[in-house]
Amino acid sequence: MEVFEGILEEVGLDFPVSIDSFCEVAGVDCDIVTVLEYILGSIRQALLKCSSTDIDDCEVVPGSVLDVQPVVPDDESDPYVVITKPGTDELVISTVPKMPAATFNAEVKGLSGSNYEIGYAWNAVLYYRGTGKKSQTLVTNREVMEKDEDGNTVTKTVTKKTRYWVPERHDFVERIPTVGTVPGLPGTSVLNNNWVIPWGDVLQGGSLTVQVTATISSGGTQIAKVSNQQVYPITGSNPSLAQMKGIIGNSDLKLAVAWAESSHMQFNGLQYVGTGLPRYGEPDGWGLMQIDNIPGLTKTVEHFWNWRVNLKTGSDYLGDLYDNALAYFKFHYVPPTEGVPGSGWSWNPANSETDGAVETRIWNDAFSRYNTGDPMYSPNGNGGERHCKYEKDHEETIDGKLIDPYMNPTGCGYADKIRALMAEKPWNQTGR
């Protein structure tokens, strides 16, 4: 149970049952793997500070985001304010991309007579949370007793590494800037009850909370101040093929990678997210190019909501990986020295500009790096390379199976997939 307690302490959690009695209550053995499997759902709930096992139910606006709560009257004989939005309730970011035009209207009800002056203060908060996951490793040491070669009992320290997953939250909050103030909130006090949201440089979807505060006066004397708020979803639109080509050109290679990653969709996620929200893929990939853990990159709101930024980021990263693969090959694979058997390979990556076969190898290696983080080709002790097929002669054989510690089957399979997509070009059949 020390391992389990260590995990909870590391992520700052108090599990709802006593650690001492956990195994007895759960009816499981106190093996760390069994325990972690058993409490996976519960630890997710605790991490999200949510009582539901459905992660979608936990994607709510934190209370700290909204500074003022609506004032609801005891009955309709008291004045109250309502918000209406003319036209459709759908607010959709265009494929440009551009934020939707949004005009809101407020009306005070519950007043008798007509001798009132009403000023309206508007405010809006736009909030989005994308939840992926990241891995962490807990290192534990324990002492065990064993016999040495002389038969003496000795103490040995055994180190064990346990990998587990925790949510990776991406929270983005925009307070829509306006003129004037309302206590605690930016806003604009006007006699007009209509408000067109000034988006400015904002480009983000999610939950738009629109709030209005109506100050009611009569004869210059304030008699009431009432507030209300409504929440509206803002979703995104996927680009057309022509728009994508405007960013990456008519490159079947890059179009194939984008198709393999997302089927050319920045939005409409497969799981954990709803229609029109950024597309997600495990562990923490987002959008057209499934931007995940690119070294040195901190994901911003644009990677989630601006398909142009997402596509260019992935495209540029793919180009960087090609350069890395080429430099790697130049370092490890050099032309053979004449008369010295086994001194090097017979092809030279420096000639990739004119040698299509070599360039294909380098791109395949870049594909593998993009998908797995590891190269496809890698020098081994026999001066060979990491292969996709079990067809080399120098590997050891165990029970008739070839064992190659330098294999990268996932990267190889991804490269094969990209090559197949480049030949099929399924994006030409979507009609987008």
PDB file of N, CA and C in Angstrom, residues 185-275:
ATOM      1  N   LEU A 185     -16.742  43.212 -12.321  1.00  0.00           N
ATOM      2  CA  LEU A 185     -16.788  42.698 -13.690  1.00  0.00           C
ATOM      3  C   LEU A 185     -16.551  43.819 -14.689  1.00  0.00           C
ATOM      4  N   PRO A 186     -15.921  43.501 -15.831  1.00  0.00           N
ATOM      5  CA  PRO A 186     -15.902  44.481 -16.905  1.00  0.00           C
ATOM      6  C   PRO A 186     -17.280  44.537 -17.542  1.00  0.00           C
ATOM      7  N   GLY A 187     -17.712  45.697 -17.955  1.00  0.00           N
ATOM      8  CA  GLY A 187     -19.030  45.797 -18.571  1.00  0.00           C
ATOM      9  C   GLY A 187     -19.271  47.202 -19.078  1.00  0.00           C
ATOM     10  N   THR A 188     -20.419  47.451 -19.659  1.00  0.00           N
ATOM     11  CA  THR A 188     -20.753  48.789 -20.125  1.00  0.00           C
ATOM     12  C   THR A 188     -22.193  49.100 -19.758  1.00  0.00           C
ATOM     13  N   SER A 189     -22.399  50.163 -19.013  1.00  0.00           N
ATOM     14  CA  SER A 189     -23.745  50.555 -18.605  1.00  0.00           C
ATOM     15  C   SER A 189     -24.346  51.450 -19.675  1.00  0.00           C
ATOM     16  N   VAL A 190     -25.422  50.992 -20.278  1.00  0.00           N
ATOM     17  CA  VAL A 190     -26.073  51.737 -21.346  1.00  0.00           C
ATOM     18  C   VAL A 190     -27.571  51.677 -21.143  1.00  0.00           C
ATOM     19  N   LEU A 191     -28.280  52.602 -21.757  1.00  0.00           N
ATOM     20  CA  LEU A 191     -29.734  52.555 -21.713  1.00  0.00           C
ATOM     21  C   LEU A 191     -30.263  51.569 -22.740  1.00  0.00           C
ATOM     22  N   ASN A 192     -29.450  51.289 -23.765  1.00  0.00           N
ATOM     23  CA  ASN A 192     -29.863  50.349 -24.796  1.00  0.00           C
ATOM     24  C   ASN A 192     -29.767  48.925 -24.256  1.00  0.00           C
ATOM     25  N   ASN A 193     -30.797  48.129 -24.511  1.00  0.00           N
ATOM     26  CA  ASN A 193     -30.790  46.767 -23.985  1.00  0.00           C
ATOM     27  C   ASN A 193     -30.242  45.744 -24.975  1.00  0.00           C
ATOM     28  N   ASN A 194     -29.613  46.205 -26.055  1.00  0.00           N
ATOM     29  CA  ASN A 194     -28.985  45.295 -27.014  1.00  0.00           C
ATOM     30  C   ASN A 194     -27.467  45.348 -26.870  1.00  0.00           C
ATOM     31  N   TRP A 195     -26.825  44.206 -27.066  1.00  0.00           N
ATOM     32  CA  TRP A 195     -25.362  44.154 -26.937  1.00  0.00           C
ATOM     33  C   TRP A 195     -24.786  43.254 -28.010  1.00  0.00           C
ATOM     34  N   VAL A 196     -23.885  43.811 -28.808  1.00  0.00           N
ATOM     35  CA  VAL A 196     -23.129  43.034 -29.787  1.00  0.00           C
ATOM     36  C   VAL A 196     -21.765  42.738 -29.175  1.00  0.00           C
ATOM     37  N   ILE A 197     -21.442  41.463 -29.022  1.00  0.00           N
ATOM     38  CA  ILE A 197     -20.193  41.107 -28.351  1.00  0.00           C
ATOM     39  C   ILE A 197     -18.995  41.558 -29.184  1.00  0.00           C
ATOM     40  N   PRO A 198     -18.110  42.369 -28.598  1.00  0.00           N
ATOM     41  CA  PRO A 198     -16.895  42.804 -29.305  1.00  0.00           C
ATOM     42  C   PRO A 198     -15.795  41.753 -29.142  1.00  0.00           C
ATOM     43  N   TRP A 199     -15.688  40.830 -30.075  1.00  0.00           N
ATOM     44  CA  TRP A 199     -14.744  39.727 -29.918  1.00  0.00           C
ATOM     45  C   TRP A 199     -13.289  40.173 -29.907  1.00  0.00           C
ATOM     46  N   GLY A 200     -12.974  41.223 -30.648  1.00  0.00           N
ATOM     47  CA  GLY A 200     -11.574  41.636 -30.720  1.00  0.00           C
ATOM     48  C   GLY A 200     -10.713  40.534 -31.314  1.00  0.00           C
ATOM     49  N   ASP A 201      -9.626  40.183 -30.616  1.00  0.00           N
ATOM     50  CA  ASP A 201      -8.708  39.151 -31.096  1.00  0.00           C
ATOM     51  C   ASP A 201      -9.077  37.756 -30.603  1.00  0.00           C
ATOM     52  N   VAL A 202     -10.204  37.629 -29.931  1.00  0.00           N
ATOM     53  CA  VAL A 202     -10.593  36.328 -29.383  1.00  0.00           C
ATOM     54  C   VAL A 202     -10.930  35.355 -30.511  1.00  0.00           C
ATOM     55  N   LEU A 203     -10.375  34.157 -30.455  1.00  0.00           N
ATOM     56  CA  LEU A 203     -10.750  33.073 -31.364  1.00  0.00           C
ATOM     57  C   LEU A 203     -10.762  31.788 -30.542  1.00  0.00           C
ATOM     58  N   GLN A 204     -11.946  31.455 -30.060  1.00  0.00           N
ATOM     59  CA  GLN A 204     -12.079  30.313 -29.157  1.00  0.00           C
ATOM     60  C   GLN A 204     -13.538  29.906 -29.072  1.00  0.00           C
ATOM     61  N   GLY A 205     -13.783  28.626 -28.936  1.00  0.00           N
ATOM     62  CA  GLY A 205     -15.127  28.135 -28.675  1.00  0.00           C
ATOM     63  C   GLY A 205     -15.240  27.652 -27.246  1.00  0.00           C
ATOM     64  N   GLY A 206     -16.319  26.924 -26.985  1.00  0.00           N
ATOM     65  CA  GLY A 206     -16.553  26.426 -25.638  1.00  0.00           C
ATOM     66  C   GLY A 206     -17.893  26.888 -25.116  1.00  0.00           C
ATOM     67  N   SER A 207     -17.938  27.249 -23.841  1.00  0.00           N
ATOM     68  CA  SER A 207     -19.171  27.716 -23.202  1.00  0.00           C
ATOM     69  C   SER A 207     -19.109  29.225 -23.023  1.00  0.00           C
ATOM     70  N   LEU A 208     -20.019  29.927 -23.681  1.00  0.00           N
ATOM     71  CA  LEU A 208     -20.104  31.380 -23.563  1.00  0.00           C
ATOM     72  C   LEU A 208     -21.171  31.723 -22.535  1.00  0.00           C
ATOM     73  N   THR A 209     -20.750  32.303 -21.427  1.00  0.00           N
ATOM     74  CA  THR A 209     -21.690  32.739 -20.400  1.00  0.00           C
ATOM     75  C   THR A 209     -21.907  34.237 -20.552  1.00  0.00           C
ATOM     76  N   VAL A 210     -23.118  34.618 -20.929  1.00  0.00           N
ATOM     77  CA  VAL A 210     -23.480  36.029 -21.107  1.00  0.00           C
ATOM     78  C   VAL A 210     -24.258  36.473 -19.883  1.00  0.00           C
ATOM     79  N   GLN A 211     -23.833  37.575 -19.299  1.00  0.00           N
ATOM     80  CA  GLN A 211     -24.469  38.074 -18.082  1.00  0.00           C
ATOM     81  C   GLN A 211     -24.891  39.526 -18.277  1.00  0.00           C
ATOM     82  N   VAL A 212     -26.047  39.854 -17.763  1.00  0.00           N
ATOM     83  CA  VAL A 212     -26.533  41.229 -17.811  1.00  0.00           C
ATOM     84  C   VAL A 212     -26.999  41.639 -16.423  1.00  0.00           C
ATOM     85  N   THR A 213     -26.705  42.869 -16.070  1.00  0.00           N
ATOM     86  CA  THR A 213     -27.195  43.454 -14.825  1.00  0.00           C
ATOM     87  C   THR A 213     -28.001  44.696 -15.176  1.00  0.00           C
ATOM     88  N   ALA A 214     -29.242  44.722 -14.745  1.00  0.00           N
ATOM     89  CA  ALA A 214     -30.132  45.858 -15.019  1.00  0.00           C
ATOM     90  C   ALA A 214     -30.295  46.690 -13.756  1.00  0.00           C
ATOM     91  N   THR A 215     -29.978  47.967 -13.867  1.00  0.00           N
ATOM     92  CA  THR A 215     -30.177  48.902 -12.761  1.00  0.00           C
ATOM     93  C   THR A 215     -31.450  49.692 -13.029  1.00  0.00           C
ATOM     94  N   ILE A 216     -32.408  49.579 -12.132  1.00  0.00           N
ATOM     95  CA  ILE A 216     -33.736  50.171 -12.324  1.00  0.00           C
ATOM     96  C   ILE A 216     -33.870  51.378 -11.401  1.00  0.00           C
ATOM     97  N   SER A 217     -34.198  52.516 -11.989  1.00  0.00           N
ATOM     98  CA  SER A 217     -34.366  53.751 -11.221  1.00  0.00           C
ATOM     99  C   SER A 217     -35.713  54.373 -11.537  1.00  0.00           C
ATOM    100  N   SER A 218     -36.159  55.182 -10.608  1.00  0.00           N
ATOM    101  CA  SER A 218     -37.397  55.943 -10.807  1.00  0.00           C
ATOM    102  C   SER A 218     -37.204  57.317 -10.195  1.00  0.00           C
ATOM    103  N   GLY A 219     -37.333  58.340 -11.033  1.00  0.00           N
ATOM    104  CA  GLY A 219     -37.140  59.696 -10.548  1.00  0.00           C
ATOM    105  C   GLY A 219     -35.743  59.946 -10.048  1.00  0.00           C
ATOM    106  N   GLY A 220     -34.772  59.266 -10.641  1.00  0.00           N
ATOM    107  CA  GLY A 220     -33.380  59.454 -10.249  1.00  0.00           C
ATOM    108  C   GLY A 220     -32.959  58.633  -9.051  1.00  0.00           C
ATOM    109  N   THR A 221     -33.873  57.849  -8.493  1.00  0.00           N
ATOM    110  CA  THR A 221     -33.550  57.021  -7.321  1.00  0.00           C
ATOM    111  C   THR A 221     -33.528  55.550  -7.713  1.00  0.00           C
ATOM    112  N   GLN A 222     -32.430  54.889  -7.396  1.00  0.00           N
ATOM    113  CA  GLN A 222     -32.339  53.462  -7.713  1.00  0.00           C
ATOM    114  C   GLN A 222     -33.279  52.676  -6.819  1.00  0.00           C
ATOM    115  N   ILE A 223     -34.085  51.827  -7.451  1.00  0.00           N
ATOM    116  CA  ILE A 223     -35.033  51.030  -6.671  1.00  0.00           C
ATOM    117  C   ILE A 223     -34.719  49.532  -6.728  1.00  0.00           C
ATOM    118  N   ALA A 224     -33.919  49.106  -7.717  1.00  0.00           N
ATOM    119  CA  ALA A 224     -33.593  47.680  -7.802  1.00  0.00           C
ATOM    120  C   ALA A 224     -32.419  47.481  -8.751  1.00  0.00           C
ATOM    121  N   LYS A 225     -31.688  46.403  -8.506  1.00  0.00           N
ATOM    122  CA  LYS A 225     -30.636  45.961  -9.421  1.00  0.00           C
ATOM    123  C   LYS A 225     -30.754  44.442  -9.533  1.00  0.00           C
ATOM    124  N   VAL A 226     -30.968  43.953 -10.744  1.00  0.00           N
ATOM    125  CA  VAL A 226     -31.183  42.519 -10.953  1.00  0.00           C
ATOM    126  C   VAL A 226     -30.248  42.012 -12.042  1.00  0.00           C
ATOM    127  N   SER A 227     -29.854  40.758 -11.924  1.00  0.00           N
ATOM    128  CA  SER A 227     -28.925  40.151 -12.879  1.00  0.00           C
ATOM    129  C   SER A 227     -29.446  38.803 -13.348  1.00  0.00           C
ATOM    130  N   ASN A 228     -28.951  38.406 -14.496  1.00  0.00           N
ATOM    131  CA  ASN A 228     -29.241  37.067 -14.994  1.00  0.00           C
ATOM    132  C   ASN A 228     -28.132  36.673 -15.960  1.00  0.00           C
ATOM    133  N   GLN A 229     -28.045  35.388 -16.267  1.00  0.00           N
ATOM    134  CA  GLN A 229     -27.038  34.921 -17.207  1.00  0.00           C
ATOM    135  C   GLN A 229     -27.543  33.690 -17.944  1.00  0.00           C
ATOM    136  N   GLN A 230     -27.025  33.525 -19.160  1.00  0.00           N
ATOM    137  CA  GLN A 230     -27.340  32.368 -19.982  1.00  0.00           C
ATOM    138  C   GLN A 230     -26.035  31.816 -20.553  1.00  0.00           C
ATOM    139  N   VAL A 231     -26.021  30.512 -20.791  1.00  0.00           N
ATOM    140  CA  VAL A 231     -24.840  29.857 -21.338  1.00  0.00           C
ATOM    141  C   VAL A 231     -25.150  29.351 -22.744  1.00  0.00           C
ATOM    142  N   TYR A 232     -24.267  29.686 -23.682  1.00  0.00           N
ATOM    143  CA  TYR A 232     -24.440  29.289 -25.080  1.00  0.00           C
ATOM    144  C   TYR A 232     -23.186  28.554 -25.553  1.00  0.00           C
ATOM    145  N   PRO A 233     -23.337  27.419 -26.237  1.00  0.00           N
ATOM    146  CA  PRO A 233     -22.159  26.728 -26.779  1.00  0.00           C
ATOM    147  C   PRO A 233     -21.655  27.401 -28.047  1.00  0.00           C
ATOM    148  N   ILE A 234     -20.354  27.460 -28.187  1.00  0.00           N
ATOM    149  CA  ILE A 234     -19.723  27.922 -29.422  1.00  0.00           C
ATOM    150  C   ILE A 234     -18.881  26.773 -29.963  1.00  0.00           C
ATOM    151  N   THR A 235     -19.131  26.392 -31.198  1.00  0.00           N
ATOM    152  CA  THR A 235     -18.432  25.256 -31.798  1.00  0.00           C
ATOM    153  C   THR A 235     -17.606  25.711 -32.997  1.00  0.00           C
ATOM    154  N   GLY A 236     -16.825  24.790 -33.552  1.00  0.00           N
ATOM    155  CA  GLY A 236     -15.947  25.110 -34.667  1.00  0.00           C
ATOM    156  C   GLY A 236     -16.359  24.421 -35.952  1.00  0.00           C
ATOM    157  N   SER A 237     -15.800  24.876 -37.067  1.00  0.00           N
ATOM    158  CA  SER A 237     -16.083  24.317 -38.396  1.00  0.00           C
ATOM    159  C   SER A 237     -14.796  23.775 -39.007  1.00  0.00           C
ATOM    160  N   ASN A 238     -14.897  22.621 -39.649  1.00  0.00           N
ATOM    161  CA  ASN A 238     -13.733  22.014 -40.284  1.00  0.00           C
ATOM    162  C   ASN A 238     -13.419  22.693 -41.616  1.00  0.00           C
ATOM    163  N   PRO A 239     -12.148  22.813 -41.961  1.00  0.00           N
ATOM    164  CA  PRO A 239     -11.767  23.480 -43.211  1.00  0.00           C
ATOM    165  C   PRO A 239     -12.036  22.599 -44.422  1.00  0.00           C
ATOM    166  N   SER A 240     -12.078  23.237 -45.565  1.00  0.00           N
ATOM    167  CA  SER A 240     -12.186  22.496 -46.826  1.00  0.00           C
ATOM    168  C   SER A 240     -10.794  22.029 -47.248  1.00  0.00           C
ATOM    169  N   LEU A 241     -10.764  21.129 -48.213  1.00  0.00           N
ATOM    170  CA  LEU A 241      -9.485  20.652 -48.737  1.00  0.00           C
ATOM    171  C   LEU A 241      -8.706  21.800 -49.368  1.00  0.00           C
ATOM    172  N   ALA A 242      -9.418  22.674 -50.076  1.00  0.00           N
ATOM    173  CA  ALA A 242      -8.754  23.816 -50.709  1.00  0.00           C
ATOM    174  C   ALA A 242      -8.121  24.727 -49.662  1.00  0.00           C
ATOM    175  N   GLN A 243      -8.814  24.929 -48.541  1.00  0.00           N
ATOM    176  CA  GLN A 243      -8.255  25.769 -47.484  1.00  0.00           C
ATOM    177  C   GLN A 243      -7.005  25.134 -46.882  1.00  0.00           C
ATOM    178  N   MET A 244      -7.035  23.826 -46.696  1.00  0.00           N
ATOM    179  CA  MET A 244      -5.861  23.141 -46.160  1.00  0.00           C
ATOM    180  C   MET A 244      -4.676  23.254 -47.112  1.00  0.00           C
ATOM    181  N   LYS A 245      -4.946  23.102 -48.410  1.00  0.00           N
ATOM    182  CA  LYS A 245      -3.869  23.208 -49.390  1.00  0.00           C
ATOM    183  C   LYS A 245      -3.287  24.613 -49.415  1.00  0.00           C
ATOM    184  N   GLY A 246      -4.088  25.600 -49.020  1.00  0.00           N
ATOM    185  CA  GLY A 246      -3.578  26.954 -48.937  1.00  0.00           C
ATOM    186  C   GLY A 246      -2.506  27.111 -47.873  1.00  0.00           C
ATOM    187  N   ILE A 247      -2.449  26.186 -46.917  1.00  0.00           N
ATOM    188  CA  ILE A 247      -1.446  26.227 -45.852  1.00  0.00           C
ATOM    189  C   ILE A 247      -0.258  25.326 -46.174  1.00  0.00           C
ATOM    190  N   ILE A 248      -0.516  24.103 -46.641  1.00  0.00           N
ATOM    191  CA  ILE A 248       0.567  23.127 -46.822  1.00  0.00           C
ATOM    192  C   ILE A 248       0.846  22.800 -48.283  1.00  0.00           C
ATOM    193  N   GLY A 249       0.133  23.457 -49.199  1.00  0.00           N
ATOM    194  CA  GLY A 249       0.343  23.178 -50.606  1.00  0.00           C
ATOM    195  C   GLY A 249      -0.297  21.861 -51.023  1.00  0.00           C
ATOM    196  N   ASN A 250      -0.041  21.472 -52.249  1.00  0.00           N
ATOM    197  CA  ASN A 250      -0.629  20.239 -52.782  1.00  0.00           C
ATOM    198  C   ASN A 250       0.284  19.053 -52.473  1.00  0.00           C
ATOM    199  N   SER A 251       0.584  18.885 -51.192  1.00  0.00           N
ATOM    200  CA  SER A 251       1.513  17.845 -50.750  1.00  0.00           C
ATOM    201  C   SER A 251       0.737  16.611 -50.309  1.00  0.00           C
ATOM    202  N   ASP A 252       0.752  15.566 -51.135  1.00  0.00           N
ATOM    203  CA  ASP A 252       0.087  14.323 -50.745  1.00  0.00           C
ATOM    204  C   ASP A 252       0.678  13.766 -49.458  1.00  0.00           C
ATOM    205  N   LEU A 253       1.950  13.983 -49.261  1.00  0.00           N
ATOM    206  CA  LEU A 253       2.622  13.472 -48.071  1.00  0.00           C
ATOM    207  C   LEU A 253       2.023  14.087 -46.806  1.00  0.00           C
ATOM    208  N   LYS A 254       1.918  15.407 -46.769  1.00  0.00           N
ATOM    209  CA  LYS A 254       1.379  16.064 -45.579  1.00  0.00           C
ATOM    210  C   LYS A 254      -0.130  15.876 -45.464  1.00  0.00           C
ATOM    211  N   LEU A 255      -0.815  15.842 -46.588  1.00  0.00           N
ATOM    212  CA  LEU A 255      -2.249  15.572 -46.554  1.00  0.00           C
ATOM    213  C   LEU A 255      -2.516  14.174 -46.009  1.00  0.00           C
ATOM    214  N   ALA A 256      -1.631  13.232 -46.330  1.00  0.00           N
ATOM    215  CA  ALA A 256      -1.790  11.863 -45.835  1.00  0.00           C
ATOM    216  C   ALA A 256      -1.586  11.801 -44.330  1.00  0.00           C
ATOM    217  N   VAL A 257      -0.601  12.527 -43.818  1.00  0.00           N
ATOM    218  CA  VAL A 257      -0.374  12.546 -42.371  1.00  0.00           C
ATOM    219  C   VAL A 257      -1.580  13.154 -41.660  1.00  0.00           C
ATOM    220  N   ALA A 258      -2.101  14.264 -42.193  1.00  0.00           N
ATOM    221  CA  ALA A 258      -3.275  14.892 -41.581  1.00  0.00           C
ATOM    222  C   ALA A 258      -4.482  13.959 -41.624  1.00  0.00           C
ATOM    223  N   TRP A 259      -4.605  13.178 -42.697  1.00  0.00           N
ATOM    224  CA  TRP A 259      -5.722  12.235 -42.789  1.00  0.00           C
ATOM    225  C   TRP A 259      -5.553  11.099 -41.780  1.00  0.00           C
ATOM    226  N   ALA A 260      -4.327  10.595 -41.664  1.00  0.00           N
ATOM    227  CA  ALA A 260      -4.068   9.518 -40.706  1.00  0.00           C
ATOM    228  C   ALA A 260      -4.331   9.977 -39.281  1.00  0.00           C
ATOM    229  N   GLU A 261      -4.057  11.245 -39.005  1.00  0.00           N
ATOM    230  CA  GLU A 261      -4.217  11.753 -37.648  1.00  0.00           C
ATOM    231  C   GLU A 261      -5.664  12.083 -37.309  1.00  0.00           C
ATOM    232  N   SER A 262      -6.413  12.658 -38.263  1.00  0.00           N
ATOM    233  CA  SER A 262      -7.729  13.200 -37.888  1.00  0.00           C
ATOM    234  C   SER A 262      -8.796  13.083 -38.962  1.00  0.00           C
ATOM    235  N   SER A 263      -8.500  12.447 -40.100  1.00  0.00           N
ATOM    236  CA  SER A 263      -9.421  12.445 -41.243  1.00  0.00           C
ATOM    237  C   SER A 263      -9.748  13.869 -41.684  1.00  0.00           C
ATOM    238  N   HIS A 264      -8.761  14.756 -41.548  1.00  0.00           N
ATOM    239  CA  HIS A 264      -8.878  16.163 -41.947  1.00  0.00           C
ATOM    240  C   HIS A 264      -9.944  16.898 -41.136  1.00  0.00           C
ATOM    241  N   MET A 265     -10.059  16.573 -39.865  1.00  0.00           N
ATOM    242  CA  MET A 265     -11.045  17.243 -39.008  1.00  0.00           C
ATOM    243  C   MET A 265     -10.359  17.869 -37.798  1.00  0.00           C
ATOM    244  N   GLN A 266     -10.506  19.171 -37.678  1.00  0.00           N
ATOM    245  CA  GLN A 266     -10.043  19.877 -36.487  1.00  0.00           C
ATOM    246  C   GLN A 266     -11.017  19.666 -35.339  1.00  0.00           C
ATOM    247  N   PHE A 267     -12.290  19.475 -35.699  1.00  0.00           N
ATOM    248  CA  PHE A 267     -13.344  19.351 -34.689  1.00  0.00           C
ATOM    249  C   PHE A 267     -14.084  18.018 -34.834  1.00  0.00           C
ATOM    250  N   ASN A 268     -15.146  17.863 -34.064  1.00  0.00           N
ATOM    251  CA  ASN A 268     -15.943  16.632 -34.056  1.00  0.00           C
ATOM    252  C   ASN A 268     -15.140  15.461 -33.518  1.00  0.00           C
ATOM    253  N   GLY A 269     -14.814  15.536 -32.221  1.00  0.00           N
ATOM    254  CA  GLY A 269     -13.968  14.531 -31.599  1.00  0.00           C
ATOM    255  C   GLY A 269     -14.603  13.166 -31.513  1.00  0.00           C
ATOM    256  N   LEU A 270     -13.757  12.144 -31.389  1.00  0.00           N
ATOM    257  CA  LEU A 270     -14.214  10.766 -31.313  1.00  0.00           C
ATOM    258  C   LEU A 270     -14.702  10.411 -29.919  1.00  0.00           C
ATOM    259  N   GLN A 271     -14.021  10.898 -28.889  1.00  0.00           N
ATOM    260  CA  GLN A 271     -14.414  10.558 -27.538  1.00  0.00           C
ATOM    261  C   GLN A 271     -14.052  11.706 -26.603  1.00  0.00           C
ATOM    262  N   TYR A 272     -14.716  11.746 -25.473  1.00  0.00           N
ATOM    263  CA  TYR A 272     -14.519  12.751 -24.437  1.00  0.00           C
ATOM    264  C   TYR A 272     -15.014  14.139 -24.841  1.00  0.00           C
ATOM    265  N   VAL A 273     -15.310  14.357 -26.109  1.00  0.00           N
ATOM    266  CA  VAL A 273     -15.749  15.681 -26.541  1.00  0.00           C
ATOM    267  C   VAL A 273     -16.967  15.543 -27.435  1.00  0.00           C
ATOM    268  N   GLY A 274     -17.699  16.621 -27.608  1.00  0.00           N
ATOM    269  CA  GLY A 274     -18.913  16.586 -28.408  1.00  0.00           C
ATOM    270  C   GLY A 274     -18.696  17.138 -29.799  1.00  0.00           C
ATOM    271  N   THR A 275     -19.766  17.105 -30.586  1.00  0.00           N
ATOM    272  CA  THR A 275     -19.717  17.582 -31.962  1.00  0.00           C
ATOM    273  C   THR A 275     -19.326  19.054 -31.999  1.00  0.00           C
TER     274      THR A 275
END
